[in-house]
Amino acid sequence: LTSRSFERTPQRVERGRYIVTSMSGCLFCHSDHDFSSPGLPIRAGMEGAGAILPEQGLPGRIVAPNLTPDPETGIGNWTDDQLARAIREGIGHDGRTLFPIMPYSHFRNMSDEDLASVIAYLRSRPGVRNVLPKTEIIFPVKYLINSEPQPITSPVIRSESTDPVKRGEYLVTMGLCSDCHTPSSRGQATPGMDFSGGNVIAGPWGSPASANITPDATGIPYYDEKLFINVLRTGSVRARTLNPIMPVSIFKGLTDSDLKDIFAYLKTIKPVKHLVDNTEAVGLCKVCRQKHAGGAMN
């Protein structure tokens, strides 16, 4: 840890608001949801106040902490560098390793300026008192994860590229698209299957498998820019409604320009032949070697 602190300018607060509320999905995980209501809305007044993660299959009780400035139950007494280290390096304010469902392996690519903006925004929000239990990870996982955090030893600068694909790649990394849309086993992404779907995300919302979003015929080759933007705005692919665990409630706040850049990048990723269809029965997939909806059709 260092004694660094980040100046809270209006520009940083606004940029941080955009990253936290629309780009990265921070509030989706760090908020309690009403799972009995359509769209899984965040409970009023509890935005960013932390939550026990409801996903099935986690190795213990994983708690997303209160990110509001409440001094007793939130981040009010954390230093800026404790926050920075947790976000990008995976070490909590108390020195423990964070379970890597906290996507610090992606956030380590967050630029220094965007990191400062996120922290400035979190500091600007009203504090919410919300007492939560501690994370408790089962043996041996609580020890195995200790090799996950890696230090950042040089500045992270985001280039001001005019290339929409380059800009889209950064947005996709910050939006964690690959985490949900890549099949995995024991917490490790299946090699060669990036963005090809089939990752089953089970919880109070059901057990949907994520979609193949590569340009393969089994993915989304029929998407054009207009349809992509509409899906991220409405949560529907024409007449088909997406499961609300797809955080459209967050991503719909992205600008048209950023959504266009994301789509430009997705069109360049490697096509992967991998059928995922949540209207079909769950079966063993020979491609990803996992069980998912439509898996037996591969």
Coordinates of C-alpha atoms in Angstrom, one line a residue:
L1 CA 0.0 0.0 0.0
T2 CA 1.0 3.6 -0.6
S3 CA -0.3 6.9 0.8
R4 CA -1.5 8.1 -2.6
S5 CA -4.9 9.7 -2.9
F6 CA -6.9 10.8 -5.9
E7 CA -8.2 14.3 -6.5
R8 CA -12.0 14.4 -6.7
T9 CA -12.8 16.6 -9.7
P10 CA -16.2 16.9 -11.2
Q11 CA -14.9 15.4 -14.4
R12 CA -13.6 12.3 -12.5
V13 CA -16.8 11.9 -10.5
E14 CA -18.9 12.0 -13.7
R15 CA -16.6 9.5 -15.5
G16 CA -16.6 7.3 -12.4
R17 CA -20.4 7.4 -12.3
Y18 CA -20.5 6.2 -15.9
I19 CA -18.0 3.3 -15.3
V20 CA -19.6 2.1 -12.1
T21 CA -23.3 2.4 -13.1
S22 CA -23.1 1.5 -16.8
M23 CA -19.8 0.1 -18.0
S24 CA -18.5 -2.3 -15.4
G25 CA -21.6 -3.7 -13.6
C26 CA -20.1 -2.8 -10.2
L27 CA -23.6 -2.0 -8.8
F28 CA -25.1 -5.2 -10.2
C29 CA -22.9 -7.4 -7.9
H30 CA -22.6 -5.0 -5.0
S31 CA -26.3 -4.4 -4.5
D32 CA -29.2 -6.5 -3.1
H33 CA -31.8 -7.3 -5.7
D34 CA -35.5 -8.1 -5.5
F35 CA -35.4 -11.5 -7.1
S36 CA -39.2 -11.8 -7.0
S37 CA -39.8 -8.9 -9.3
P38 CA -39.3 -8.8 -13.1
G39 CA -35.9 -7.6 -14.2
L40 CA -34.3 -8.3 -10.8
P41 CA -34.4 -4.6 -9.7
I42 CA -31.9 -3.3 -7.1
R43 CA -33.8 -2.6 -3.9
A44 CA -34.4 1.1 -3.5
G45 CA -31.8 2.9 -1.5
M46 CA -29.4 0.0 -1.5
E47 CA -27.4 0.7 -4.6
G48 CA -23.8 -0.3 -4.0
A49 CA -24.5 -1.2 -0.4
G50 CA -23.2 -4.7 -0.7
A51 CA -24.8 -8.1 -0.9
I52 CA -24.4 -11.8 -0.3
L53 CA -23.9 -13.3 -3.8
P54 CA -26.8 -15.6 -4.6
E55 CA -25.2 -17.7 -7.4
Q56 CA -25.3 -21.4 -6.9
G57 CA -22.1 -23.5 -6.9
L58 CA -19.9 -20.9 -5.2
P59 CA -17.2 -22.4 -2.8
G60 CA -18.7 -20.9 0.3
R61 CA -20.4 -17.6 1.2
I62 CA -19.1 -14.8 -1.0
V63 CA -20.0 -11.3 0.0
A64 CA -19.7 -8.3 -2.3
P65 CA -18.9 -5.5 0.2
N66 CA -20.7 -2.2 0.8
L67 CA -19.1 0.3 -1.6
T68 CA -20.8 3.3 0.0
P69 CA -18.8 5.7 2.2
D70 CA -20.5 4.6 5.4
P71 CA -17.7 4.6 8.0
E72 CA -18.8 1.5 9.9
T73 CA -20.1 -0.9 7.3
G74 CA -18.8 0.6 4.0
I75 CA -15.6 2.1 2.6
G76 CA -15.6 5.3 4.6
N77 CA -12.4 4.4 6.5
W78 CA -10.6 2.7 3.6
T79 CA -7.8 4.7 2.0
D80 CA -7.8 5.4 -1.7
D81 CA -5.0 2.9 -2.2
Q82 CA -6.8 0.2 -0.3
L83 CA -9.6 0.6 -2.8
A84 CA -7.3 0.8 -5.8
R85 CA -5.4 -2.4 -4.7
A86 CA -8.7 -4.3 -4.2
I87 CA -10.1 -3.3 -7.6
R88 CA -7.1 -4.0 -9.7
E89 CA -4.9 -6.4 -7.7
G90 CA -7.3 -8.5 -5.7
I91 CA -6.2 -7.7 -2.2
G92 CA -8.8 -6.6 0.3
H93 CA -8.5 -3.6 2.6
D94 CA -7.7 -6.1 5.4
G95 CA -5.0 -7.9 3.4
R96 CA -6.9 -11.0 2.4
T97 CA -7.1 -12.4 -1.1
L98 CA -10.4 -11.6 -2.8
F99 CA -12.3 -14.5 -4.4
P100 CA -11.8 -14.0 -8.1
I101 CA -15.5 -13.7 -8.9
M102 CA -14.4 -10.1 -8.1
P103 CA -12.9 -9.6 -11.6
Y104 CA -9.6 -8.0 -10.7
S105 CA -7.9 -10.0 -13.4
H106 CA -9.8 -7.9 -15.9
F107 CA -9.8 -4.7 -13.9
R108 CA -6.0 -4.7 -13.8
N109 CA -6.4 -3.4 -17.4
M110 CA -8.4 -0.4 -16.1
S111 CA -6.4 2.8 -16.8
D112 CA -5.0 4.8 -14.0
E113 CA -7.3 7.7 -14.8
D114 CA -10.4 5.5 -14.9
L115 CA -9.4 3.9 -11.6
A116 CA -9.0 7.4 -10.0
S117 CA -12.5 8.3 -11.5
V118 CA -14.1 5.2 -10.0
I119 CA -12.7 6.0 -6.6
A120 CA -13.7 9.6 -6.8
Y121 CA -17.3 8.6 -7.7
L122 CA -17.5 6.0 -4.9
R123 CA -16.4 8.7 -2.4
S124 CA -19.1 11.1 -3.7
R125 CA -22.0 8.8 -3.0
P126 CA -24.2 8.9 0.1
G127 CA -23.3 6.4 2.8
V128 CA -25.7 3.5 3.4
R129 CA -25.4 1.5 6.6
N130 CA -25.7 -2.2 5.8
V131 CA -24.3 -4.8 8.1
L132 CA -23.1 -7.8 6.1
P133 CA -21.4 -11.1 7.2
K134 CA -17.8 -11.8 6.2
T135 CA -16.9 -13.9 3.2
E136 CA -16.2 -17.5 4.2
I137 CA -14.5 -19.6 1.5
I138 CA -14.2 -23.4 1.9
F139 CA -11.0 -25.4 2.2
P140 CA -8.9 -25.8 0.1
V141 CA -10.2 -23.0 -2.3
K142 CA -9.4 -20.3 0.3
Y143 CA -5.7 -21.2 0.0
L144 CA -5.7 -22.0 -3.8
I145 CA -6.8 -18.5 -4.7
N146 CA -3.8 -16.9 -3.0
S147 CA -1.8 -17.2 -6.3
E148 CA -4.4 -15.2 -8.2
P149 CA -3.6 -11.6 -7.3
Q150 CA -0.7 -10.0 -9.3
P151 CA 0.9 -6.7 -8.5
I152 CA 0.7 -3.8 -11.0
T153 CA 4.2 -2.4 -11.3
S154 CA 3.9 0.2 -14.1
P155 CA 1.4 2.9 -15.2
V156 CA -1.7 1.7 -17.0
I157 CA -2.5 4.2 -19.7
R158 CA -5.5 3.9 -22.0
S159 CA -4.5 5.0 -25.5
E160 CA -6.8 7.6 -27.1
S161 CA -7.3 5.4 -30.1
T162 CA -9.6 6.4 -33.0
D163 CA -10.1 2.7 -33.9
P164 CA -13.6 1.6 -32.7
V165 CA -12.3 -2.0 -32.4
K166 CA -9.6 -1.0 -30.0
R167 CA -12.0 1.1 -28.0
G168 CA -14.5 -1.7 -28.0
E169 CA -11.9 -4.2 -26.7
Y170 CA -11.3 -2.0 -23.7
L171 CA -15.1 -1.7 -23.1
V172 CA -15.6 -5.5 -23.4
T173 CA -12.8 -6.1 -20.9
M174 CA -14.3 -3.6 -18.4
G175 CA -17.8 -5.0 -19.0
L176 CA -16.5 -8.5 -18.2
C177 CA -18.3 -10.0 -21.2
S178 CA -15.9 -12.9 -21.5
D179 CA -16.5 -14.0 -17.8
C180 CA -20.2 -14.9 -18.5
H181 CA -20.0 -15.8 -22.2
T182 CA -17.1 -18.2 -22.0
P183 CA -17.6 -21.8 -20.8
S184 CA -15.4 -22.8 -17.8
S185 CA -14.6 -25.7 -15.6
R186 CA -13.5 -25.3 -11.9
G187 CA -13.2 -21.6 -12.4
Q188 CA -10.9 -21.8 -15.4
A189 CA -12.0 -20.7 -18.9
T190 CA -12.1 -23.5 -21.5
P191 CA -9.2 -22.8 -23.9
G192 CA -10.2 -21.8 -27.4
M193 CA -13.9 -21.2 -26.4
D194 CA -13.8 -17.4 -25.7
F195 CA -17.2 -15.7 -26.0
S196 CA -18.8 -19.0 -27.2
G197 CA -21.4 -19.3 -24.4
G198 CA -22.6 -22.3 -22.5
N199 CA -21.6 -21.0 -19.1
V200 CA -24.5 -21.9 -16.8
I201 CA -25.2 -19.2 -14.3
A202 CA -27.6 -20.6 -11.7
G203 CA -29.5 -18.7 -9.0
P204 CA -32.9 -17.3 -8.1
W205 CA -33.3 -16.3 -11.8
G206 CA -33.1 -20.0 -13.0
S207 CA -30.2 -21.8 -14.6
P208 CA -29.7 -20.2 -18.1
A209 CA -26.7 -20.9 -20.2
S210 CA -24.9 -17.8 -21.6
A211 CA -25.2 -17.2 -25.3
N212 CA -22.6 -17.7 -28.0
I213 CA -21.7 -14.1 -29.0
T214 CA -19.1 -15.0 -31.6
P215 CA -19.7 -14.4 -35.3
D216 CA -20.1 -18.2 -36.0
A217 CA -23.4 -19.5 -37.4
T218 CA -24.2 -20.8 -34.0
G219 CA -23.6 -17.4 -32.5
I220 CA -24.9 -14.0 -33.5
P221 CA -23.9 -13.5 -37.1
Y222 CA -27.4 -12.2 -37.9
Y223 CA -26.9 -9.2 -35.5
D224 CA -26.3 -5.8 -37.0
E225 CA -25.4 -2.7 -35.2
K226 CA -29.0 -1.6 -34.8
L227 CA -30.2 -4.9 -33.4
F228 CA -27.2 -5.1 -31.0
I229 CA -27.9 -1.7 -29.5
N230 CA -31.6 -2.5 -29.2
V231 CA -30.8 -5.8 -27.3
L232 CA -28.6 -4.0 -24.9
R233 CA -31.2 -1.3 -24.4
T234 CA -34.3 -3.5 -24.0
G235 CA -33.1 -6.9 -22.9
S236 CA -35.0 -8.5 -25.8
V237 CA -33.8 -10.1 -29.1
R238 CA -36.8 -9.2 -31.2
A239 CA -39.7 -11.3 -29.6
R240 CA -37.4 -13.2 -27.2
T241 CA -36.7 -11.8 -23.8
L242 CA -33.3 -12.4 -22.2
N243 CA -32.9 -13.8 -18.7
P244 CA -32.4 -10.8 -16.4
I245 CA -29.1 -12.2 -15.1
M246 CA -27.9 -10.6 -18.3
P247 CA -27.4 -7.1 -16.7
V248 CA -29.1 -5.0 -19.3
S249 CA -30.3 -2.9 -16.5
I250 CA -26.7 -1.8 -16.2
F251 CA -25.5 -1.8 -19.8
K252 CA -28.5 0.1 -21.1
G253 CA -26.8 3.2 -19.7
L254 CA -23.9 3.0 -22.2
T255 CA -23.8 5.6 -24.9
D256 CA -24.7 4.7 -28.5
S257 CA -21.0 5.4 -29.4
D258 CA -19.7 2.9 -26.8
L259 CA -22.3 0.2 -27.8
K260 CA -21.2 0.6 -31.4
D261 CA -17.6 0.2 -30.4
I262 CA -18.4 -3.0 -28.5
F263 CA -20.2 -4.4 -31.4
A264 CA -17.3 -3.5 -33.7
Y265 CA -15.0 -5.5 -31.5
L266 CA -17.3 -8.5 -31.2
K267 CA -17.4 -8.8 -35.0
T268 CA -13.6 -9.4 -35.0
I269 CA -13.4 -12.2 -32.4
K270 CA -12.8 -15.8 -33.5
P271 CA -15.9 -17.6 -34.6
V272 CA -16.5 -20.7 -32.4
K273 CA -19.0 -23.4 -33.5
H274 CA -20.9 -24.0 -30.2
L275 CA -24.7 -24.2 -30.1
V276 CA -26.4 -22.9 -27.0
D277 CA -30.2 -22.8 -26.9
N278 CA -32.0 -22.2 -23.7
T279 CA -35.3 -23.4 -25.2
E280 CA -33.8 -26.9 -25.5
A281 CA -33.1 -29.6 -22.8
V282 CA -29.9 -29.6 -20.8
G283 CA -27.4 -32.1 -22.2
L284 CA -23.7 -32.9 -22.2
C285 CA -21.9 -30.9 -24.8
K286 CA -19.0 -32.6 -26.6
V287 CA -17.5 -29.3 -27.5
C288 CA -17.1 -27.6 -24.1
R289 CA -17.5 -30.9 -22.1
Q290 CA -20.1 -29.2 -19.8
K291 CA -23.8 -29.7 -19.5
H292 CA -25.9 -26.8 -20.8
A293 CA -29.1 -26.1 -22.6
G294 CA -28.9 -27.5 -26.1
G295 CA -25.5 -29.1 -25.3
A296 CA -26.4 -32.6 -26.7
M297 CA -27.0 -31.0 -30.1
N298 CA -23.3 -30.2 -30.5

